[in-house]
PDB file of N, CA and C in Angstrom:
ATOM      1  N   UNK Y 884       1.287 -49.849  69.420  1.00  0.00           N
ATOM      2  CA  UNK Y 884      -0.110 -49.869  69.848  1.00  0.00           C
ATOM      3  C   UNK Y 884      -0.254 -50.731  71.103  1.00  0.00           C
ATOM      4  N   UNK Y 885      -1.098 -50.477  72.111  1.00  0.00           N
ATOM      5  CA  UNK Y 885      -1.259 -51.075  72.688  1.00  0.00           C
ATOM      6  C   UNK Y 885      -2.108 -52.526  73.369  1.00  0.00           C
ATOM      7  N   UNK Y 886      -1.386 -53.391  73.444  1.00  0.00           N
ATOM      8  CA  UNK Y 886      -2.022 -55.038  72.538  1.00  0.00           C
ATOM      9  C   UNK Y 886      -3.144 -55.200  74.113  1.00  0.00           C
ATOM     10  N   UNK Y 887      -2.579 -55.071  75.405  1.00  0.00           N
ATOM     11  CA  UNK Y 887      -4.396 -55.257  76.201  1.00  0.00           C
ATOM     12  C   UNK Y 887      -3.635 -54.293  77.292  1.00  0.00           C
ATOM     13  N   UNK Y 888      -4.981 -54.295  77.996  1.00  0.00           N
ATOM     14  CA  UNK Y 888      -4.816 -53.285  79.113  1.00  0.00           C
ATOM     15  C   UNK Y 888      -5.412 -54.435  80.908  1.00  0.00           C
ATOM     16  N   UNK Y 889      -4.474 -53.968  81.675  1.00  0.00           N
ATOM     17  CA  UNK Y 889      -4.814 -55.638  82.674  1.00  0.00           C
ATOM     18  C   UNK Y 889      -4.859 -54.509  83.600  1.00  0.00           C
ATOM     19  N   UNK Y 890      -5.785 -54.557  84.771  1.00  0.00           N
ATOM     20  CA  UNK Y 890      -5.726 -54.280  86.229  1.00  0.00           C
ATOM     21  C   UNK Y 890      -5.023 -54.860  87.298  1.00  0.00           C
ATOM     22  N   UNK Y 891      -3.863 -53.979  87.820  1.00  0.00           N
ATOM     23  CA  UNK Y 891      -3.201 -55.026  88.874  1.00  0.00           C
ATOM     24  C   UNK Y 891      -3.771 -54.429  90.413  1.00  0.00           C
ATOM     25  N   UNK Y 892      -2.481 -54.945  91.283  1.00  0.00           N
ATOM     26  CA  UNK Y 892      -3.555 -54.754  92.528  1.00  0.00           C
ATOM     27  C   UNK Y 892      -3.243 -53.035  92.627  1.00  0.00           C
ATOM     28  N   UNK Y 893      -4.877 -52.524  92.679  1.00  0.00           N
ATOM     29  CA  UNK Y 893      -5.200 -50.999  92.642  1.00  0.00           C
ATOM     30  C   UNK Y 893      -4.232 -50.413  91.718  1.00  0.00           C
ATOM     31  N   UNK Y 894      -3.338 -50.892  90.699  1.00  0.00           N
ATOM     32  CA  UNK Y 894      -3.168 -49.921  89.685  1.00  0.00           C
ATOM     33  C   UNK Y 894      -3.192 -50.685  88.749  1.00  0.00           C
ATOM     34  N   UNK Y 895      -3.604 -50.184  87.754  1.00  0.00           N
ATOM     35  CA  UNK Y 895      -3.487 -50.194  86.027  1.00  0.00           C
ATOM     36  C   UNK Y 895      -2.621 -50.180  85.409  1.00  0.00           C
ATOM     37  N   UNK Y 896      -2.052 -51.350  84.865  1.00  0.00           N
ATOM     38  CA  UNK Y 896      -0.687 -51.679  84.048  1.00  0.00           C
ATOM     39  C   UNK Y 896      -1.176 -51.922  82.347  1.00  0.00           C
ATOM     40  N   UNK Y 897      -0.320 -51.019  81.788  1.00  0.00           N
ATOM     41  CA  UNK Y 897      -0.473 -51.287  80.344  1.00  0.00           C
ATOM     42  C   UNK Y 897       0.567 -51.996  79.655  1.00  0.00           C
ATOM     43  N   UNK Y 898      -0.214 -53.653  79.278  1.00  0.00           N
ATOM     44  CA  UNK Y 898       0.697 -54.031  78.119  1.00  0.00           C
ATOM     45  C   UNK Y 898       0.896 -53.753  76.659  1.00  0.00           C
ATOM     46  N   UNK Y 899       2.409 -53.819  75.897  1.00  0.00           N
ATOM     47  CA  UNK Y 899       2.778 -54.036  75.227  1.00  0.00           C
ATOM     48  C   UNK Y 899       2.672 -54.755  74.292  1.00  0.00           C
ATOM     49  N   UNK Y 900       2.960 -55.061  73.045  1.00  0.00           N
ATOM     50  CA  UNK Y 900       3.492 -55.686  72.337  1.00  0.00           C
ATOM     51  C   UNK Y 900       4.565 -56.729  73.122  1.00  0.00           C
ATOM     52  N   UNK Y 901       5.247 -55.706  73.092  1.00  0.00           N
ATOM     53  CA  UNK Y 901       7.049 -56.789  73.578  1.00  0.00           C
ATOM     54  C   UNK Y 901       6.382 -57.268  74.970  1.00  0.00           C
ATOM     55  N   UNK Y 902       5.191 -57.417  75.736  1.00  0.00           N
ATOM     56  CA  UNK Y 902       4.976 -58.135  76.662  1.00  0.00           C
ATOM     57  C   UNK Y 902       5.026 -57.514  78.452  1.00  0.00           C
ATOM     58  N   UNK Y 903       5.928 -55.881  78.068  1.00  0.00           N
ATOM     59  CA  UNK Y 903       6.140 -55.281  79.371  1.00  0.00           C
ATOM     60  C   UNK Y 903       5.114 -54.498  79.628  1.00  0.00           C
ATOM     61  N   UNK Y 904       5.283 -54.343  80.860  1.00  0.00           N
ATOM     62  CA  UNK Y 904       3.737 -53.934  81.544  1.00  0.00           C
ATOM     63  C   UNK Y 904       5.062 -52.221  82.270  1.00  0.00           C
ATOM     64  N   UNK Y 905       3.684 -51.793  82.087  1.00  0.00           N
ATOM     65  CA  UNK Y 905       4.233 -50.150  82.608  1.00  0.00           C
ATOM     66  C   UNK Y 905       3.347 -49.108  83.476  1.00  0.00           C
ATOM     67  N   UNK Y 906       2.961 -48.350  84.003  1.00  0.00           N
ATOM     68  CA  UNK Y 906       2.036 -47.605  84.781  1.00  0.00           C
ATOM     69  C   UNK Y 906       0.932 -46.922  83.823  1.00  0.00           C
ATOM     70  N   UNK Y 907       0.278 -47.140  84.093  1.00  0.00           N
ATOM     71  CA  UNK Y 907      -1.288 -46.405  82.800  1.00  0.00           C
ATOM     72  C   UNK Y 907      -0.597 -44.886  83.006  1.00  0.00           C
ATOM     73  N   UNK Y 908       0.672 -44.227  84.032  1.00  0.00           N
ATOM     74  CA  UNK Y 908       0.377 -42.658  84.218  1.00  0.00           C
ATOM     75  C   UNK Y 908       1.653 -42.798  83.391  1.00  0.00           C
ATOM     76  N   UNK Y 909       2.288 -43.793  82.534  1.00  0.00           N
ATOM     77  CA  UNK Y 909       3.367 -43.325  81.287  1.00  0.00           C
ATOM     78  C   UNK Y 909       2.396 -44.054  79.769  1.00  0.00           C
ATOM     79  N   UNK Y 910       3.314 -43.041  79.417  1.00  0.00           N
ATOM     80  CA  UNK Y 910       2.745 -43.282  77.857  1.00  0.00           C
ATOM     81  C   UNK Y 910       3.363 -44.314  76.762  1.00  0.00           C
ATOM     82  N   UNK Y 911       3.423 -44.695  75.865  1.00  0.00           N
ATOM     83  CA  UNK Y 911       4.225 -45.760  75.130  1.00  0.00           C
ATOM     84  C   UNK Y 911       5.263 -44.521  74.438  1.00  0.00           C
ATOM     85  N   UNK Y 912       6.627 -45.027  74.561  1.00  0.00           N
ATOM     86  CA  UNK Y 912       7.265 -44.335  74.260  1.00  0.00           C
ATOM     87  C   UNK Y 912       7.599 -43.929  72.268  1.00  0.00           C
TER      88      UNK Y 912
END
């Protein structure tokens, strides 16, 4: 699940659980 969602500069990084941040245009695997 996904624990928060942070805005970086002009893109949208989704965190993790385990803490890694990834592109809002991938999905949690």
């Amino acid at each position: 699940m996904i624990g928060l969602v942070g805005k970086k500069v002009g893109m949208t990084r989704i965190f993790t659980e385990d803490g890694v941040s990834i592109p809002s245009n991938r999905n949690r695997s």
